[in-house]
Amino acid sequence: MNPKGILLLLFTSLLLVSFTACKNVPDPTAPTVLSTIPLDSATGVNGNAVISATFSEAMDYSTIVAANFSVYDNATPAVAVVGTVTYDLPTMTARFAPTVILNALTTYTAGLSRSVADLEGNKMEASYEWSFTIAAAGSGPAPVLLGTAGNFAILAKTAISTVPDSHITGDIGVSPAAETFLTGFSQTKCTGYSTSPQVVGFMYAADMTPPTPTMMTTAISDMETAYTDAAGRPTPNFVNLGTGEIGGQTLVAGLYNWGSSVTISSNLSISGASNDVWIFQISGDLSLSGGFSVLLSGGAQARNIFWQVAGETTLETASHFEGVILCQTAIIMNTGASMNGKALAQSNVALDKVTLSDVQ
């Protein structure tokens, strides 16, 4: 072959290689479930826990719906659980939030149909199921159902601000506020969420790419429903304990009600077993004085402690708090404050160099 022929053949080969390399090759791989919460065969599961499955790849969120994600008890005949299904973009996780507290000592089976599909339209090769058993009921009232609001460490309607550096473990979100109302985080924008060096988790807002806006609207609605539930519990076991000053006390499981503000001016102990529940109904403000702590003993868990606050919640400098705050107004954590729980506010959450760790 002459030199020109060789050059032409070489050029044609390079074009073919370039075309092949740039061509979008369809992904034929079927998605699989990598992990679940609760784990298969788990026991002692919290009755108001969110049930979830994490996939091997990004999924088409339009297929992550109630028709394809079911939960039912193992009775004969089985009874289906009604729940809200959402899809979390960054973690590739489908979540089922029951609309009722699951029954104690009852085994449930969660299932994903093979109709769930990845972004290429590949469906799972087979349906996927796993089972778990709910823990025995503890002392005190039934827990407050958080629904999809339980997916967040911090949730607010108007704003979340931080004075760096705060350290937050868990997801945070605002709605109907836009992402511009997440301030002080130096976030990096991604599709449908943002990240921040101050957050071990993800950040969400109402103006992000779908399905995030719908997810946030649902979470805010569930937060408001949870607040109403906690505020409306009747027949308290304790009324106006300490005339609103509860520092120095040890509180057993139960429903507590104050027709005033509540202050914690020295260390407070909350003592009980792992499944016991506390609900604190506070018609005014809640404040924890600087340098003091809410302490847990006897196996009590922060996820089972619910502080319903009609006014403002303030955790002063270097204080430590435990529990889920359902606040109708603002939650303020001052310099160096720390918390194990959730800060769920119907206005804003303001943080100043704080540490907050989510509880599930």
Short mmCIF file of C-alpha atoms in Angstrom, two decimals:
data_model
loop_
_atom_site.label_atom_id
_atom_site.label_comp_id
_atom_site.label_asym_id
_atom_site.label_seq_id
_atom_site.Cartn_x
_atom_site.Cartn_y
_atom_site.Cartn_z
CA MET A 1 0.00 0.00 0.00
CA ASN A 2 1.34 3.46 -0.87
CA PRO A 3 2.03 6.01 1.86
CA LYS A 4 -1.16 7.97 1.14
CA GLY A 5 -3.23 4.81 1.51
CA ILE A 6 -1.58 4.00 4.82
CA LEU A 7 -2.27 7.53 6.14
CA LEU A 8 -5.91 7.33 5.03
CA LEU A 9 -6.36 3.97 6.77
CA LEU A 10 -4.74 5.30 9.93
CA PHE A 11 -6.92 8.42 9.92
CA THR A 12 -10.08 6.35 9.42
CA SER A 13 -9.10 4.06 12.31
CA LEU A 14 -8.55 7.03 14.63
CA LEU A 15 -11.95 8.47 13.73
CA LEU A 16 -13.59 5.11 14.48
CA VAL A 17 -11.83 4.86 17.86
CA SER A 18 -12.80 8.46 18.72
CA PHE A 19 -16.43 7.88 17.75
CA THR A 20 -16.61 4.68 19.80
CA ALA A 21 -15.06 6.34 22.85
CA CYS A 22 -17.49 9.27 22.78
CA LYS A 23 -20.57 7.22 22.09
CA ASN A 24 -22.94 6.77 25.04
CA VAL A 25 -22.93 3.07 25.78
CA PRO A 26 -26.19 1.95 27.47
CA ASP A 27 -25.86 0.51 30.97
CA PRO A 28 -27.49 -2.94 30.97
CA THR A 29 -26.85 -3.65 34.66
CA ALA A 30 -29.90 -4.19 36.86
CA PRO A 31 -29.91 -2.24 40.16
CA THR A 32 -29.62 -4.13 43.43
CA VAL A 33 -30.27 -3.34 47.09
CA LEU A 34 -26.99 -2.88 48.97
CA SER A 35 -28.32 -2.35 52.49
CA THR A 36 -31.46 -1.76 54.51
CA ILE A 37 -32.56 -0.05 57.71
CA PRO A 38 -33.59 -1.93 59.77
CA LEU A 39 -31.35 -4.85 58.88
CA ASP A 40 -33.00 -8.09 57.82
CA SER A 41 -34.11 -10.09 60.92
CA ALA A 42 -33.40 -7.13 63.23
CA THR A 43 -35.16 -7.09 66.60
CA GLY A 44 -35.83 -4.29 69.06
CA VAL A 45 -36.63 -1.83 66.25
CA ASN A 46 -38.08 1.55 67.20
CA GLY A 47 -41.83 1.73 66.47
CA ASN A 48 -41.58 5.12 64.77
CA ALA A 49 -38.47 4.40 62.71
CA VAL A 50 -38.21 5.22 59.01
CA ILE A 51 -37.63 2.10 56.86
CA SER A 52 -35.12 2.43 54.03
CA ALA A 53 -33.22 0.61 51.29
CA THR A 54 -30.04 1.86 49.61
CA PHE A 55 -29.41 0.92 45.98
CA SER A 56 -26.27 0.07 44.04
CA GLU A 57 -26.79 2.98 41.62
CA ALA A 58 -28.83 6.10 41.03
CA MET A 59 -32.52 5.37 40.56
CA ASP A 60 -35.38 6.89 38.57
CA TYR A 61 -37.20 8.61 41.43
CA SER A 62 -40.52 8.38 39.57
CA THR A 63 -40.43 4.60 40.21
CA ILE A 64 -39.79 5.01 43.96
CA VAL A 65 -43.46 5.24 44.93
CA ALA A 66 -45.86 3.63 47.38
CA ALA A 67 -47.02 1.14 44.75
CA ASN A 68 -43.46 -0.24 44.58
CA PHE A 69 -42.45 -0.01 48.25
CA SER A 70 -44.68 -1.84 50.73
CA VAL A 71 -44.61 -2.70 54.42
CA TYR A 72 -47.00 -5.19 56.01
CA ASP A 73 -47.25 -7.19 59.20
CA ASN A 74 -46.79 -10.93 59.25
CA ALA A 75 -50.28 -11.70 60.49
CA THR A 76 -52.65 -13.95 58.58
CA PRO A 77 -54.00 -12.24 56.59
CA ALA A 78 -51.24 -9.65 56.40
CA VAL A 79 -52.18 -6.02 57.04
CA ALA A 80 -50.49 -3.35 54.93
CA VAL A 81 -48.97 -0.29 56.60
CA VAL A 82 -49.80 3.11 55.11
CA GLY A 83 -46.73 5.26 54.64
CA THR A 84 -45.01 8.06 52.72
CA VAL A 85 -42.32 7.01 50.22
CA THR A 86 -39.47 9.36 49.27
CA TYR A 87 -36.18 9.04 47.39
CA ASP A 88 -32.93 10.62 48.61
CA LEU A 89 -30.75 11.63 45.65
CA PRO A 90 -27.21 11.72 47.11
CA THR A 91 -27.45 8.44 49.03
CA MET A 92 -29.56 6.61 46.40
CA THR A 93 -31.93 5.56 49.19
CA ALA A 94 -35.66 4.83 49.12
CA ARG A 95 -37.43 5.62 52.40
CA PHE A 96 -40.79 4.51 53.78
CA ALA A 97 -42.13 6.59 56.67
CA PRO A 98 -45.15 4.88 58.30
CA THR A 99 -48.12 7.12 59.13
CA VAL A 100 -48.71 5.14 62.34
CA ILE A 101 -46.55 3.84 65.16
CA LEU A 102 -45.75 0.20 64.39
CA ASN A 103 -47.07 -2.31 66.91
CA ALA A 104 -44.76 -3.51 69.68
CA LEU A 105 -43.37 -7.06 69.46
CA THR A 106 -44.77 -7.42 65.94
CA THR A 107 -42.81 -8.65 62.93
CA TYR A 108 -43.10 -6.67 59.69
CA THR A 109 -41.89 -7.35 56.17
CA ALA A 110 -40.77 -4.56 53.85
CA GLY A 111 -40.68 -5.15 50.12
CA LEU A 112 -39.54 -3.46 46.91
CA SER A 113 -41.14 -4.64 43.69
CA ARG A 114 -38.99 -5.26 40.63
CA SER A 115 -40.70 -2.29 38.99
CA VAL A 116 -38.21 0.10 40.60
CA ALA A 117 -35.73 1.15 37.91
CA ASP A 118 -32.42 2.93 37.48
CA LEU A 119 -31.85 5.99 35.29
CA GLU A 120 -31.39 3.75 32.23
CA GLY A 121 -34.74 2.07 32.83
CA ASN A 122 -33.21 -1.18 34.06
CA LYS A 123 -35.48 -2.87 36.60
CA MET A 124 -34.38 -5.09 39.46
CA GLU A 125 -34.05 -8.72 38.45
CA ALA A 126 -36.39 -9.77 41.27
CA SER A 127 -38.41 -8.20 44.06
CA TYR A 128 -36.57 -7.67 47.36
CA GLU A 129 -37.91 -8.31 50.88
CA TRP A 130 -36.60 -8.11 54.44
CA SER A 131 -38.21 -8.50 57.86
CA PHE A 132 -37.76 -6.99 61.32
CA THR A 133 -39.45 -7.02 64.73
CA ILE A 134 -40.55 -3.98 66.74
CA ALA A 135 -39.31 -3.54 70.31
CA ALA A 136 -41.45 -4.02 73.39
CA ALA A 137 -43.29 -0.92 74.57
CA GLY A 138 -41.67 0.99 77.39
CA SER A 139 -43.11 3.17 80.12
CA GLY A 140 -44.64 6.53 79.35
CA PRO A 141 -46.79 7.70 76.44
CA ALA A 142 -46.56 6.41 72.87
CA PRO A 143 -43.70 8.08 70.98
CA VAL A 144 -44.38 11.03 68.69
CA LEU A 145 -44.50 10.04 65.03
CA LEU A 146 -42.03 12.24 63.14
CA GLY A 147 -42.68 10.82 59.67
CA THR A 148 -40.23 12.05 57.04
CA ALA A 149 -39.17 14.89 59.38
CA GLY A 150 -37.31 12.15 61.23
CA ASN A 151 -34.83 12.00 58.33
CA PHE A 152 -33.35 15.34 59.42
CA ALA A 153 -31.05 16.49 62.21
CA ILE A 154 -32.13 20.11 61.61
CA LEU A 155 -35.29 21.19 59.83
CA ALA A 156 -36.68 24.73 59.58
CA LYS A 157 -39.20 26.72 57.56
CA THR A 158 -37.44 30.09 57.23
CA ALA A 159 -33.67 29.71 57.76
CA ILE A 160 -30.74 27.78 59.19
CA SER A 161 -27.63 29.82 59.99
CA THR A 162 -24.25 28.95 61.45
CA VAL A 163 -21.25 30.81 62.78
CA PRO A 164 -18.34 28.60 61.63
CA ASP A 165 -17.26 26.14 62.50
CA SER A 166 -20.22 24.12 63.67
CA HIS A 167 -20.13 20.32 63.46
CA ILE A 168 -23.40 18.71 62.40
CA THR A 169 -23.88 14.98 61.89
CA GLY A 170 -27.05 14.37 59.89
CA ASP A 171 -29.05 16.01 57.12
CA ILE A 172 -30.40 19.56 57.32
CA GLY A 173 -33.10 21.29 55.29
CA VAL A 174 -35.29 24.38 54.83
CA SER A 175 -38.71 24.81 53.21
CA PRO A 176 -40.45 26.84 51.89
CA ALA A 177 -37.26 28.91 52.19
CA ALA A 178 -34.72 28.70 49.37
CA GLU A 179 -31.08 27.64 49.60
CA THR A 180 -29.99 31.26 50.09
CA PHE A 181 -31.43 30.94 53.61
CA LEU A 182 -28.82 28.29 54.49
CA THR A 183 -26.09 30.72 55.60
CA GLY A 184 -22.58 30.39 57.00
CA PHE A 185 -22.05 26.87 55.62
CA SER A 186 -19.91 27.68 52.52
CA GLN A 187 -21.81 24.95 50.74
CA THR A 188 -21.01 23.29 47.43
CA LYS A 189 -24.02 22.93 45.15
CA CYS A 190 -24.88 19.59 43.58
CA THR A 191 -27.93 18.38 41.68
CA GLY A 192 -30.78 18.34 44.18
CA TYR A 193 -28.67 18.95 47.29
CA SER A 194 -25.59 20.70 48.66
CA THR A 195 -22.66 19.72 50.87
CA SER A 196 -20.69 21.61 53.49
CA PRO A 197 -17.48 20.95 55.44
CA GLN A 198 -19.55 21.63 58.59
CA VAL A 199 -22.15 18.93 57.81
CA VAL A 200 -21.57 15.17 57.82
CA GLY A 201 -24.66 14.65 55.72
CA PHE A 202 -26.47 16.67 53.07
CA MET A 203 -28.27 20.01 52.81
CA TYR A 204 -31.66 20.48 51.15
CA ALA A 205 -33.89 23.43 50.25
CA ALA A 206 -37.23 24.05 48.58
CA ASP A 207 -35.77 25.48 45.35
CA MET A 208 -33.46 22.57 44.50
CA THR A 209 -33.83 20.09 41.62
CA PRO A 210 -36.71 17.56 41.91
CA PRO A 211 -37.56 15.42 43.77
CA THR A 212 -36.10 17.56 46.58
CA PRO A 213 -38.88 20.23 46.68
CA THR A 214 -41.58 17.57 47.19
CA MET A 215 -39.45 15.79 49.78
CA MET A 216 -39.01 19.04 51.72
CA THR A 217 -42.69 20.01 51.58
CA THR A 218 -43.60 16.60 52.98
CA ALA A 219 -40.98 16.81 55.74
CA ILE A 220 -42.21 20.22 56.88
CA SER A 221 -45.81 19.00 56.91
CA ASP A 222 -44.78 15.96 58.96
CA MET A 223 -42.90 18.21 61.39
CA GLU A 224 -45.99 20.35 61.93
CA THR A 225 -48.15 17.25 62.40
CA ALA A 226 -45.69 15.90 64.97
CA TYR A 227 -45.81 19.22 66.87
CA THR A 228 -49.61 19.12 66.95
CA ASP A 229 -49.57 15.50 68.13
CA ALA A 230 -47.15 16.24 70.98
CA ALA A 231 -49.02 19.40 72.03
CA GLY A 232 -52.36 17.64 72.01
CA ARG A 233 -51.57 14.64 74.18
CA PRO A 234 -54.17 14.62 77.01
CA THR A 235 -53.99 13.77 80.71
CA PRO A 236 -50.41 14.65 81.70
CA ASN A 237 -48.74 12.69 84.49
CA PHE A 238 -47.04 15.83 85.81
CA VAL A 239 -48.34 19.41 85.67
CA ASN A 240 -46.21 22.56 86.23
CA LEU A 241 -43.43 20.54 87.86
CA GLY A 242 -41.04 22.82 89.77
CA THR A 243 -43.19 25.78 88.67
CA GLY A 244 -41.10 25.73 85.48
CA GLU A 245 -37.58 25.36 86.97
CA ILE A 246 -36.55 21.72 86.49
CA GLY A 247 -32.78 21.90 86.96
CA GLY A 248 -31.47 19.44 89.55
CA GLN A 249 -34.36 17.03 89.12
CA THR A 250 -34.51 13.44 87.86
CA LEU A 251 -37.42 12.87 85.49
CA VAL A 252 -38.98 9.45 84.90
CA ALA A 253 -40.90 8.52 81.75
CA GLY A 254 -44.24 10.24 81.28
CA LEU A 255 -46.20 13.17 79.88
CA TYR A 256 -45.27 16.53 81.42
CA ASN A 257 -47.13 19.82 80.97
CA TRP A 258 -46.27 23.41 81.84
CA GLY A 259 -48.51 26.42 81.34
CA SER A 260 -45.42 28.64 81.45
CA SER A 261 -41.82 28.82 80.27
CA VAL A 262 -39.35 26.17 81.46
CA THR A 263 -35.79 26.81 82.57
CA ILE A 264 -32.99 24.34 83.32
CA SER A 265 -30.54 26.23 85.54
CA SER A 266 -28.51 23.22 86.71
CA ASN A 267 -27.95 19.70 85.45
CA LEU A 268 -31.13 17.76 84.66
CA SER A 269 -31.27 13.95 84.70
CA ILE A 270 -33.68 11.95 82.54
CA SER A 271 -33.76 8.37 83.80
CA GLY A 272 -35.45 5.33 82.32
CA ALA A 273 -35.14 2.24 80.14
CA SER A 274 -34.25 2.23 76.45
CA ASN A 275 -37.86 2.09 75.22
CA ASP A 276 -39.32 4.54 77.72
CA VAL A 277 -40.82 7.77 76.34
CA TRP A 278 -40.94 11.36 77.62
CA ILE A 279 -43.08 14.15 76.17
CA PHE A 280 -42.64 17.68 77.57
CA GLN A 281 -45.42 20.14 76.68
CA ILE A 282 -44.20 23.72 77.20
CA SER A 283 -46.53 26.64 76.48
CA GLY A 284 -43.75 29.26 76.77
CA ASP A 285 -39.99 29.26 76.13
CA LEU A 286 -37.41 26.62 76.96
CA SER A 287 -33.92 27.62 78.11
CA LEU A 288 -30.89 25.62 79.24
CA SER A 289 -28.38 27.71 81.16
CA GLY A 290 -24.75 27.94 80.11
CA GLY A 291 -22.41 25.19 81.23
CA PHE A 292 -25.17 22.82 82.33
CA SER A 293 -26.39 19.57 80.79
CA VAL A 294 -29.37 17.33 80.22
CA LEU A 295 -28.03 13.91 81.23
CA LEU A 296 -29.44 10.46 80.39
CA SER A 297 -29.28 7.44 82.66
CA GLY A 298 -30.66 3.89 82.92
CA GLY A 299 -30.60 3.38 79.14
CA ALA A 300 -32.83 6.36 78.22
CA GLN A 301 -32.44 7.36 74.57
CA ALA A 302 -32.57 10.86 73.09
CA ARG A 303 -34.76 9.66 70.21
CA ASN A 304 -37.55 8.92 72.72
CA ILE A 305 -37.50 12.35 74.41
CA PHE A 306 -39.77 14.97 72.82
CA TRP A 307 -39.69 18.66 73.80
CA GLN A 308 -42.76 20.45 72.39
CA VAL A 309 -42.08 24.17 72.80
CA ALA A 310 -44.62 26.84 71.82
CA GLY A 311 -42.11 29.67 72.32
CA GLU A 312 -38.38 29.92 71.66
CA THR A 313 -35.74 27.35 72.61
CA THR A 314 -32.31 28.60 73.72
CA LEU A 315 -29.33 26.40 74.58
CA GLU A 316 -26.81 28.73 76.18
CA THR A 317 -23.01 28.73 75.87
CA ALA A 318 -21.28 25.38 76.49
CA SER A 319 -24.51 23.64 77.49
CA HIS A 320 -25.44 20.09 76.44
CA PHE A 321 -28.92 18.91 75.45
CA GLU A 322 -30.61 15.59 74.68
CA GLY A 323 -33.81 14.92 72.75
CA VAL A 324 -36.01 15.96 69.85
CA ILE A 325 -37.04 19.63 69.92
CA LEU A 326 -40.36 20.40 68.21
CA CYS A 327 -40.41 24.19 68.39
CA GLN A 328 -43.13 26.48 67.06
CA THR A 329 -40.71 29.40 66.79
CA ALA A 330 -36.90 29.61 66.84
CA ILE A 331 -34.18 27.30 68.13
CA ILE A 332 -30.96 29.06 69.18
CA MET A 333 -27.77 27.21 70.11
CA ASN A 334 -25.16 29.60 71.46
CA THR A 335 -21.38 29.32 71.36
CA GLY A 336 -20.05 25.84 72.09
CA ALA A 337 -23.45 24.28 72.86
CA SER A 338 -23.88 20.60 71.97
CA MET A 339 -26.83 18.34 71.40
CA ASN A 340 -27.77 14.74 70.68
CA GLY A 341 -31.13 14.84 68.96
CA LYS A 342 -33.06 16.83 66.39
CA ALA A 343 -33.74 20.56 66.08
CA LEU A 344 -37.07 20.92 64.25
CA ALA A 345 -38.33 24.51 64.11
CA GLN A 346 -41.32 26.17 62.48
CA SER A 347 -39.25 29.33 61.97
CA ASN A 348 -35.43 29.40 62.09
CA VAL A 349 -32.49 27.58 63.67
CA ALA A 350 -29.39 29.63 64.61
CA LEU A 351 -26.08 27.90 65.46
CA ASP A 352 -22.85 29.38 66.85
CA LYS A 353 -19.88 27.01 66.73
CA VAL A 354 -22.01 24.12 68.00
CA THR A 355 -21.95 20.33 67.81
CA LEU A 356 -25.17 18.55 66.92
CA SER A 357 -25.49 14.79 66.32
CA ASP A 358 -28.65 13.28 64.87
CA VAL A 359 -30.41 10.35 66.52
CA GLN A 360 -32.47 7.68 64.73
#
